């Protein structure tokens, strides 16, 4: 049996946001992987809440999806 790491609560929230924006944009994980150079399996784990994204990965995904970094990472900038 393969042991998977426990879900990461913060990673899970980012993964949910990633899935939401990806779905809204009609993009597959495969497209995101090719367009950002991030491993497909890593993106799958992120969406499942089992892996975290580095700041540069969030930025690359945001660019590819056409959303600001805060849309994936959490809070909008203070005004």
XYZ file of C-alpha atoms in Angstrom:
79
model
C 0.000 0.000 0.000
C 1.291 3.454 -0.882
C 1.181 5.981 1.934
C 0.199 9.468 0.847
C 0.919 12.543 2.938
C -1.960 13.974 4.909
C -3.910 16.748 3.276
C -2.550 20.212 3.947
C -5.359 22.628 4.961
C -3.755 25.704 3.337
C -2.675 23.696 0.312
C -6.219 22.395 0.046
C -7.641 25.901 -0.142
C -5.168 26.883 -2.840
C -5.897 23.623 -4.661
C -9.625 24.363 -4.567
C -9.032 27.854 -5.940
C -6.781 26.460 -8.645
C -9.432 23.917 -9.671
C -12.142 26.586 -9.664
C -10.194 28.995 -11.878
C -8.953 26.204 -14.136
C -12.512 24.972 -14.644
C -13.835 28.481 -15.262
C -11.165 28.976 -17.910
C -11.893 25.595 -19.539
C -8.304 24.466 -19.017
C -7.163 20.952 -18.183
C -4.402 20.045 -15.770
C -2.466 18.753 -18.763
C -2.729 22.188 -20.429
C -1.547 23.895 -17.239
C 1.343 21.480 -16.922
C 2.474 22.088 -20.489
C 1.945 25.848 -20.260
C 3.796 26.331 -16.990
C 6.379 23.555 -17.034
C 5.042 22.219 -13.723
C 4.776 18.453 -13.384
C 1.281 17.108 -13.998
C 1.436 14.881 -10.917
C 2.446 17.866 -8.777
C -0.582 19.816 -10.015
C -2.825 16.830 -9.263
C -1.473 16.685 -5.711
C -1.973 20.449 -5.314
C -5.613 20.218 -6.369
C -6.069 17.302 -3.962
C -4.607 19.383 -1.122
C -1.596 17.092 -0.776
C 1.112 19.448 -2.031
C 1.954 23.120 -1.732
C 2.860 25.595 -4.413
C 5.915 27.815 -4.235
C 5.384 31.534 -4.847
C 6.862 31.322 -8.342
C 4.574 28.406 -9.181
C 1.507 30.380 -8.053
C 2.673 33.282 -10.202
C 3.151 31.035 -13.258
C -0.283 29.467 -12.802
C -1.905 32.865 -12.361
C -0.303 34.129 -15.564
C -1.394 31.042 -17.476
C -4.973 31.300 -16.166
C -5.104 35.078 -16.537
C -5.849 35.733 -12.863
C -3.959 37.768 -10.260
C -1.778 35.885 -7.804
C -4.098 36.732 -4.916
C -6.953 34.922 -6.700
C -5.068 31.668 -6.165
C -3.222 32.523 -2.973
C -6.000 33.977 -0.903
C -6.549 37.555 0.087
C -6.972 40.457 -2.314
C -4.487 43.270 -1.834
C -5.364 45.895 0.769
C -6.731 49.110 -0.646
